[in-house]
């Protein structure tokens, strides 16, 4: 049954209301009830038609009753949508397996270890440079409009009540959340969140098709919150750069998402554990010898890892494979420490207290303690950065 308002064929019959509901524009209309065996009946999936990286957490959000878990599912939905948007817009701008020098340089500092805020900064930068003629233009407009309004809110820096980014940070770093507080936050957020994701995003996101091949060479489509399903809509699809590669098809155009998205049986790098189903895997961060991914819908494996071909492709894509200036380089963590130091906000008094304690001691150990999530890592990274700068020309060796 096609929707009389927007002509979409993605409609579901609501037996209790005796009406059809359009998944695209969400309007209801009357029509004859389908027979129990009619092919027009969609599976019992509240996220049918959405790419699985977004559909899985979105379905969890819609099905969840506990307010704390529901808020987490909302945050997961936004983060996975952000990652998919960034990966797709990177694929739109890549040429000859590498990005433009300026784009690569712009992304290099954040793509290796992105936080949710960093994913959004990358999404904003890529949205600005997305061509007006690109089929991904609706996604770019969504980033600059509805998604920006949701994540940043009307004022900066915002609060958990006005900024979805602040809400996510409250959940992740603020310690335990009582059910009563979660219910209060959910009442404030559910309407704007559902309108942003379920209406504004779904309107164009349902036209995105994620495709990959299983070991037998069968093309499968990663849509909805259930497992990938075989598809015969594979005419004129290009050869894959790797067996676990993923392609995105939008409006008849095809984009290679590898190595930032994989499809296959998720595994840890040491091959001690493999998942038993082919799943979409979305890039999360880079480690020294491999890339890490989130396996979408996995049970028993929260993180998967790539092989060396994906790592080499990642370095080439972001132009990280330039030869080092010398033949031998000792790897350290100074880059990561300075990145963490830049994320410290406030805490100047705490920092000075630590630095004063360091100055008056000639030996021994200083112990910094505090509950999880209060920002000790960023604070100590800033302390290390200050000590490195202070003793740059001295005979004191700072080993952070």
Short mmCIF file of C-alpha atoms in Angstrom, two decimals:
data_model
loop_
_atom_site.label_atom_id
_atom_site.label_comp_id
_atom_site.label_asym_id
_atom_site.label_seq_id
_atom_site.Cartn_x
_atom_site.Cartn_y
_atom_site.Cartn_z
CA UNK A 1 0.00 0.00 0.00
CA UNK A 2 1.55 3.31 -1.10
CA UNK A 3 1.19 6.41 1.08
CA UNK A 4 -1.23 8.93 -0.50
CA UNK A 5 0.75 11.80 1.07
CA UNK A 6 4.35 11.06 0.02
CA UNK A 7 3.90 8.00 -2.27
CA UNK A 8 6.27 5.89 -0.14
CA UNK A 9 5.77 2.14 -0.31
CA UNK A 10 7.17 1.72 3.21
CA UNK A 11 3.85 1.48 5.02
CA UNK A 12 2.65 -0.70 7.90
CA UNK A 13 -0.91 -1.77 8.66
CA UNK A 14 -1.98 -0.99 12.24
CA UNK A 15 -4.61 -3.61 13.00
CA UNK A 16 -5.92 -2.02 16.20
CA UNK A 17 -6.49 1.37 14.54
CA UNK A 18 -7.51 -0.26 11.22
CA UNK A 19 -5.31 2.22 9.40
CA UNK A 20 -2.02 2.24 7.50
CA UNK A 21 0.95 4.21 8.81
CA UNK A 22 3.69 5.59 6.57
CA UNK A 23 7.26 4.97 7.84
CA UNK A 24 8.55 7.97 5.86
CA UNK A 25 6.12 10.80 6.71
CA UNK A 26 4.47 9.07 9.73
CA UNK A 27 0.94 9.94 8.58
CA UNK A 28 -1.95 7.49 8.89
CA UNK A 29 -4.55 6.79 6.25
CA UNK A 30 -7.37 4.37 5.58
CA UNK A 31 -7.13 1.39 3.25
CA UNK A 32 -8.20 -2.20 2.95
CA UNK A 33 -6.62 -4.58 5.46
CA UNK A 34 -4.01 -6.90 3.91
CA UNK A 35 -4.44 -10.64 3.94
CA UNK A 36 -2.25 -12.50 6.48
CA UNK A 37 0.04 -13.72 3.70
CA UNK A 38 0.29 -10.45 1.76
CA UNK A 39 3.83 -9.53 0.73
CA UNK A 40 3.22 -5.90 1.69
CA UNK A 41 3.36 -6.69 5.42
CA UNK A 42 6.71 -5.56 6.80
CA UNK A 43 8.56 -7.58 9.46
CA UNK A 44 7.87 -6.74 13.10
CA UNK A 45 10.83 -4.37 13.23
CA UNK A 46 10.34 -0.81 14.51
CA UNK A 47 13.46 0.25 12.60
CA UNK A 48 12.73 -1.44 9.28
CA UNK A 49 14.16 0.49 6.35
CA UNK A 50 17.00 2.16 8.26
CA UNK A 51 20.67 1.10 7.83
CA UNK A 52 21.50 -1.38 10.59
CA UNK A 53 24.15 0.78 12.39
CA UNK A 54 21.35 3.23 13.20
CA UNK A 55 18.46 0.77 13.20
CA UNK A 56 19.82 -1.47 15.98
CA UNK A 57 20.17 1.23 18.70
CA UNK A 58 17.02 3.00 17.43
CA UNK A 59 15.00 -0.21 17.84
CA UNK A 60 16.50 -0.70 21.32
CA UNK A 61 15.40 2.83 22.22
CA UNK A 62 11.85 2.26 20.98
CA UNK A 63 11.52 -1.09 22.79
CA UNK A 64 13.21 -0.12 26.06
CA UNK A 65 11.14 0.68 29.16
CA UNK A 66 13.80 1.47 31.77
CA UNK A 67 14.60 5.21 31.57
CA UNK A 68 18.37 4.85 32.16
CA UNK A 69 18.74 2.20 29.47
CA UNK A 70 16.47 4.21 27.16
CA UNK A 71 18.69 7.29 27.49
CA UNK A 72 21.77 5.19 26.71
CA UNK A 73 20.06 3.74 23.64
CA UNK A 74 19.26 7.29 22.49
CA UNK A 75 22.93 8.28 22.88
CA UNK A 76 24.05 5.15 21.02
CA UNK A 77 21.65 5.98 18.18
CA UNK A 78 23.06 9.49 17.78
CA UNK A 79 26.68 8.32 17.97
CA UNK A 80 26.21 5.56 15.39
CA UNK A 81 24.36 7.97 13.11
CA UNK A 82 27.23 10.45 13.47
CA UNK A 83 29.82 7.80 12.61
CA UNK A 84 27.84 6.66 9.56
CA UNK A 85 27.44 10.26 8.36
CA UNK A 86 31.16 10.99 8.68
CA UNK A 87 32.16 7.74 6.97
CA UNK A 88 29.72 8.36 4.10
CA UNK A 89 30.85 11.97 3.57
CA UNK A 90 34.50 10.87 3.64
CA UNK A 91 33.68 8.29 0.95
CA UNK A 92 31.97 11.04 -1.07
CA UNK A 93 35.16 13.14 -1.03
CA UNK A 94 37.82 10.49 -1.52
CA UNK A 95 39.62 10.34 -4.84
CA UNK A 96 41.97 7.57 -5.97
CA UNK A 97 41.84 5.90 -2.53
CA UNK A 98 43.03 9.06 -0.75
CA UNK A 99 41.50 12.30 0.44
CA UNK A 100 42.38 15.79 -0.65
CA UNK A 101 45.45 17.00 1.26
CA UNK A 102 43.52 19.72 3.10
CA UNK A 103 40.64 17.41 4.05
CA UNK A 104 43.03 14.68 5.22
CA UNK A 105 44.97 17.18 7.34
CA UNK A 106 41.73 18.51 8.81
CA UNK A 107 40.61 15.02 9.88
CA UNK A 108 43.96 13.48 10.83
CA UNK A 109 44.08 14.80 14.41
CA UNK A 110 40.61 13.53 15.35
CA UNK A 111 39.92 10.44 13.21
CA UNK A 112 42.47 8.27 15.02
CA UNK A 113 40.75 8.47 18.42
CA UNK A 114 37.43 10.28 18.06
CA UNK A 115 35.02 11.04 20.88
CA UNK A 116 31.33 11.68 20.20
CA UNK A 117 32.06 15.42 20.16
CA UNK A 118 34.94 14.85 17.72
CA UNK A 119 32.68 12.84 15.40
CA UNK A 120 30.32 15.80 15.30
CA UNK A 121 33.10 18.30 14.61
CA UNK A 122 34.23 16.11 11.69
CA UNK A 123 30.62 15.83 10.47
CA UNK A 124 30.23 19.62 10.51
CA UNK A 125 33.48 20.21 8.61
CA UNK A 126 32.60 17.59 6.00
CA UNK A 127 29.04 18.89 5.65
CA UNK A 128 30.34 22.35 4.77
CA UNK A 129 32.54 20.93 2.00
CA UNK A 130 29.87 18.57 0.60
CA UNK A 131 28.93 19.59 -2.92
CA UNK A 132 25.46 21.02 -3.55
CA UNK A 133 25.05 18.46 -6.32
CA UNK A 134 25.98 15.45 -4.17
CA UNK A 135 23.31 12.86 -3.36
CA UNK A 136 24.51 13.22 0.24
CA UNK A 137 23.39 16.88 0.34
CA UNK A 138 20.31 16.02 2.50
CA UNK A 139 22.64 14.40 5.03
CA UNK A 140 24.91 17.47 5.05
CA UNK A 141 21.90 19.76 5.55
CA UNK A 142 20.71 17.53 8.41
CA UNK A 143 24.12 17.86 10.13
CA UNK A 144 24.11 21.65 9.81
CA UNK A 145 20.45 21.96 10.83
CA UNK A 146 18.43 19.50 12.93
CA UNK A 147 21.38 17.54 14.30
CA UNK A 148 23.30 20.68 15.30
CA UNK A 149 20.21 21.99 17.09
CA UNK A 150 19.87 18.71 19.00
CA UNK A 151 23.51 18.31 20.01
CA UNK A 152 24.44 21.90 20.85
CA UNK A 153 21.09 23.30 21.90
CA UNK A 154 20.14 26.98 22.00
CA UNK A 155 23.02 28.11 24.26
CA UNK A 156 26.68 27.25 24.74
CA UNK A 157 28.18 25.54 26.62
CA UNK A 158 24.73 24.20 27.48
CA UNK A 159 23.55 21.73 30.13
CA UNK A 160 22.22 18.14 30.15
CA UNK A 161 18.78 19.74 29.86
CA UNK A 162 19.58 21.81 26.74
CA UNK A 163 22.46 20.05 24.92
CA UNK A 164 22.34 16.39 23.89
CA UNK A 165 26.16 16.30 23.94
CA UNK A 166 26.09 17.45 27.56
CA UNK A 167 23.43 14.84 28.31
CA UNK A 168 25.64 12.12 26.85
CA UNK A 169 28.63 13.34 28.88
CA UNK A 170 26.47 13.34 32.01
CA UNK A 171 25.62 9.69 31.39
CA UNK A 172 29.17 8.67 30.55
CA UNK A 173 31.14 10.63 33.13
CA UNK A 174 28.74 11.77 35.82
CA UNK A 175 28.58 8.61 37.90
CA UNK A 176 25.37 6.70 38.57
CA UNK A 177 22.01 8.01 37.37
CA UNK A 178 18.91 7.31 39.45
CA UNK A 179 15.73 6.14 37.79
CA UNK A 180 13.94 9.28 38.96
CA UNK A 181 16.57 11.57 37.41
CA UNK A 182 16.60 9.52 34.20
CA UNK A 183 12.81 9.84 33.97
CA UNK A 184 13.12 13.61 34.36
CA UNK A 185 15.75 13.87 31.62
CA UNK A 186 13.78 11.56 29.36
CA UNK A 187 10.67 13.71 29.69
CA UNK A 188 12.73 16.71 28.61
CA UNK A 189 14.38 14.99 25.65
CA UNK A 190 12.18 12.30 24.11
CA UNK A 191 10.16 14.60 21.87
CA UNK A 192 13.06 16.53 20.30
CA UNK A 193 15.20 13.38 20.02
CA UNK A 194 12.47 11.32 18.33
CA UNK A 195 11.61 14.17 15.98
CA UNK A 196 15.28 14.61 15.00
CA UNK A 197 16.06 10.92 14.44
CA UNK A 198 12.69 9.36 13.66
CA UNK A 199 11.41 12.13 11.40
CA UNK A 200 14.16 14.42 10.11
CA UNK A 201 16.84 11.73 9.70
CA UNK A 202 14.61 8.85 8.63
CA UNK A 203 13.13 10.90 5.80
CA UNK A 204 16.35 10.61 3.76
CA UNK A 205 18.21 7.85 5.62
CA UNK A 206 15.73 5.21 4.40
CA UNK A 207 17.12 5.69 0.90
CA UNK A 208 20.60 4.56 2.02
CA UNK A 209 21.46 0.92 1.27
CA UNK A 210 24.44 -0.73 2.98
CA UNK A 211 25.64 -3.80 1.08
CA UNK A 212 28.34 -6.41 1.63
CA UNK A 213 29.16 -10.00 0.65
CA UNK A 214 29.29 -13.14 2.77
CA UNK A 215 31.85 -15.91 2.31
CA UNK A 216 29.81 -17.53 -0.45
CA UNK A 217 29.77 -14.33 -2.51
CA UNK A 218 26.10 -13.61 -1.81
CA UNK A 219 25.24 -9.91 -1.55
CA UNK A 220 23.46 -9.02 1.68
CA UNK A 221 21.69 -5.84 2.70
CA UNK A 222 22.32 -4.39 6.18
CA UNK A 223 18.96 -2.80 6.90
CA UNK A 224 16.72 -2.91 9.97
CA UNK A 225 17.59 -4.20 13.42
CA UNK A 226 17.64 -7.89 12.46
CA UNK A 227 20.40 -9.79 10.67
CA UNK A 228 21.48 -8.90 7.13
CA UNK A 229 19.25 -10.33 4.42
CA UNK A 230 20.11 -11.55 0.88
CA UNK A 231 19.26 -9.13 -1.89
CA UNK A 232 19.13 -9.37 -5.66
CA UNK A 233 19.29 -5.58 -6.10
CA UNK A 234 22.96 -5.85 -7.07
CA UNK A 235 23.01 -4.82 -10.72
CA UNK A 236 26.02 -2.74 -11.76
CA UNK A 237 27.71 -2.97 -8.37
CA UNK A 238 31.49 -2.49 -8.44
CA UNK A 239 34.13 -4.99 -7.36
CA UNK A 240 34.96 -4.76 -3.66
CA UNK A 241 38.43 -3.59 -2.62
CA UNK A 242 38.49 -6.29 0.06
CA UNK A 243 36.34 -9.30 0.96
CA UNK A 244 34.95 -7.59 4.08
CA UNK A 245 34.29 -4.24 2.42
CA UNK A 246 30.99 -2.35 2.59
CA UNK A 247 29.43 -0.16 -0.07
CA UNK A 248 26.74 2.46 0.34
CA UNK A 249 24.23 3.01 -2.46
CA UNK A 250 22.28 6.26 -2.53
CA UNK A 251 20.23 7.50 -5.47
CA UNK A 252 21.95 5.15 -7.90
CA UNK A 253 25.46 6.21 -6.81
CA UNK A 254 27.85 3.88 -5.01
CA UNK A 255 30.35 4.81 -2.30
CA UNK A 256 33.13 2.61 -0.90
CA UNK A 257 33.11 2.76 2.92
CA UNK A 258 36.08 0.44 3.47
CA UNK A 259 38.15 0.48 5.65
CA UNK A 260 35.88 2.55 7.95
CA UNK A 261 33.06 0.03 7.66
CA UNK A 262 33.35 -3.76 7.39
CA UNK A 263 30.93 -6.63 6.83
CA UNK A 264 31.58 -10.17 7.98
CA UNK A 265 32.11 -12.23 11.11
CA UNK A 266 33.58 -9.89 13.75
CA UNK A 267 36.79 -11.12 15.36
CA UNK A 268 39.44 -10.00 17.77
CA UNK A 269 42.90 -9.48 16.34
CA UNK A 270 44.31 -12.56 18.03
CA UNK A 271 41.61 -14.71 16.37
CA UNK A 272 40.68 -16.32 19.71
CA UNK A 273 37.04 -15.37 19.27
CA UNK A 274 34.78 -14.96 16.28
CA UNK A 275 31.10 -14.02 16.21
CA UNK A 276 28.88 -16.57 14.52
CA UNK A 277 27.02 -14.14 12.21
CA UNK A 278 27.98 -11.70 9.47
CA UNK A 279 27.52 -8.21 10.86
CA UNK A 280 28.16 -4.59 9.93
CA UNK A 281 31.17 -3.21 11.80
CA UNK A 282 31.67 0.54 12.15
CA UNK A 283 35.07 2.10 12.85
CA UNK A 284 35.62 3.45 16.38
CA UNK A 285 39.34 4.22 16.73
CA UNK A 286 42.84 3.38 15.58
CA UNK A 287 45.29 1.39 17.69
CA UNK A 288 49.04 0.99 17.00
CA UNK A 289 48.74 -2.11 14.80
CA UNK A 290 45.03 -2.42 13.93
CA UNK A 291 41.71 -0.62 13.67
CA UNK A 292 38.90 -1.12 16.19
CA UNK A 293 35.22 -1.39 15.26
CA UNK A 294 31.79 -1.64 16.87
CA UNK A 295 30.08 -4.85 15.63
CA UNK A 296 26.43 -3.85 15.18
CA UNK A 297 24.02 -6.18 16.99
CA UNK A 298 26.72 -8.55 18.22
CA UNK A 299 26.12 -10.73 21.27
CA UNK A 300 29.26 -11.57 23.24
CA UNK A 301 31.69 -9.36 21.34
CA UNK A 302 31.62 -5.63 22.14
CA UNK A 303 34.58 -4.75 19.91
CA UNK A 304 36.12 -6.20 16.77
CA UNK A 305 39.45 -5.57 15.10
CA UNK A 306 40.72 -5.33 11.53
CA UNK A 307 43.51 -7.07 9.75
CA UNK A 308 46.59 -5.35 8.35
CA UNK A 309 45.05 -4.57 4.90
CA UNK A 310 42.45 -2.30 6.53
CA UNK A 311 45.13 -0.54 8.56
CA UNK A 312 47.22 0.11 5.44
CA UNK A 313 44.14 1.40 3.59
CA UNK A 314 43.33 3.68 6.56
CA UNK A 315 46.84 5.15 6.53
CA UNK A 316 46.66 5.70 2.79
CA UNK A 317 43.19 7.25 2.93
CA UNK A 318 44.22 9.86 5.51
CA UNK A 319 47.75 10.23 4.15
CA UNK A 320 49.28 8.84 7.33
CA UNK A 321 51.62 6.55 5.40
CA UNK A 322 54.22 9.19 4.61
CA UNK A 323 57.74 7.97 5.36
CA UNK A 324 59.15 9.01 8.71
CA UNK A 325 61.98 11.58 8.59
CA UNK A 326 64.41 9.02 10.04
CA UNK A 327 64.81 5.29 9.64
CA UNK A 328 63.96 4.54 13.25
CA UNK A 329 61.39 6.18 15.48
CA UNK A 330 60.63 5.26 19.08
CA UNK A 331 56.86 5.32 19.46
CA UNK A 332 55.58 7.32 22.41
CA UNK A 333 52.27 8.73 23.60
CA UNK A 334 53.09 12.44 23.48
CA UNK A 335 50.56 13.13 20.75
CA UNK A 336 47.77 11.44 22.72
CA UNK A 337 48.81 13.24 25.92
CA UNK A 338 48.66 16.65 24.26
CA UNK A 339 45.29 15.77 22.68
CA UNK A 340 43.89 14.85 26.12
CA UNK A 341 45.44 17.95 27.69
CA UNK A 342 43.56 20.19 25.25
CA UNK A 343 40.26 18.69 26.40
CA UNK A 344 40.68 19.76 30.04
CA UNK A 345 38.23 22.50 31.02
CA UNK A 346 38.69 24.41 34.27
CA UNK A 347 40.47 22.51 37.08
CA UNK A 348 43.25 25.13 37.20
CA UNK A 349 43.36 25.03 41.01
CA UNK A 350 43.70 21.23 41.01
CA UNK A 351 46.46 21.46 38.41
CA UNK A 352 48.43 24.02 40.41
CA UNK A 353 48.06 21.91 43.56
CA UNK A 354 49.63 18.93 41.78
CA UNK A 355 52.43 21.00 40.22
CA UNK A 356 53.25 22.55 43.64
CA UNK A 357 53.42 19.08 45.18
CA UNK A 358 55.84 17.98 42.44
CA UNK A 359 58.11 20.99 43.01
CA UNK A 360 58.62 20.44 46.75
CA UNK A 361 59.52 16.75 46.47
CA UNK A 362 62.83 15.26 45.38
CA UNK A 363 61.75 11.61 45.57
CA UNK A 364 58.79 9.36 46.23
CA UNK A 365 55.38 8.86 44.66
CA UNK A 366 52.40 11.18 44.43
CA UNK A 367 49.06 9.42 44.28
CA UNK A 368 46.07 11.11 42.61
CA UNK A 369 42.73 9.51 43.38
CA UNK A 370 39.07 10.18 42.69
CA UNK A 371 35.91 8.46 41.51
CA UNK A 372 35.60 7.40 37.89
CA UNK A 373 34.51 9.98 35.34
CA UNK A 374 35.62 13.20 37.04
CA UNK A 375 38.35 13.95 34.49
CA UNK A 376 41.57 12.68 36.14
CA UNK A 377 43.00 11.56 32.80
CA UNK A 378 42.61 14.99 31.16
CA UNK A 379 43.88 16.72 34.33
CA UNK A 380 47.05 14.61 34.51
CA UNK A 381 47.61 14.95 30.79
CA UNK A 382 47.62 18.73 31.28
CA UNK A 383 50.03 18.36 34.22
CA UNK A 384 52.35 16.23 32.07
CA UNK A 385 52.17 18.74 29.21
CA UNK A 386 53.07 21.59 31.58
CA UNK A 387 56.01 19.65 33.06
CA UNK A 388 57.29 18.78 29.60
CA UNK A 389 57.21 22.45 28.63
CA UNK A 390 58.81 23.66 31.88
CA UNK A 391 61.73 21.22 31.65
CA UNK A 392 62.24 21.27 27.89
CA UNK A 393 65.71 22.85 28.24
CA UNK A 394 66.60 21.52 31.71
CA UNK A 395 68.51 18.45 32.86
CA UNK A 396 65.32 16.94 34.31
CA UNK A 397 63.82 14.17 32.21
CA UNK A 398 60.00 14.04 32.16
CA UNK A 399 58.70 10.61 31.18
CA UNK A 400 54.89 10.74 31.02
#
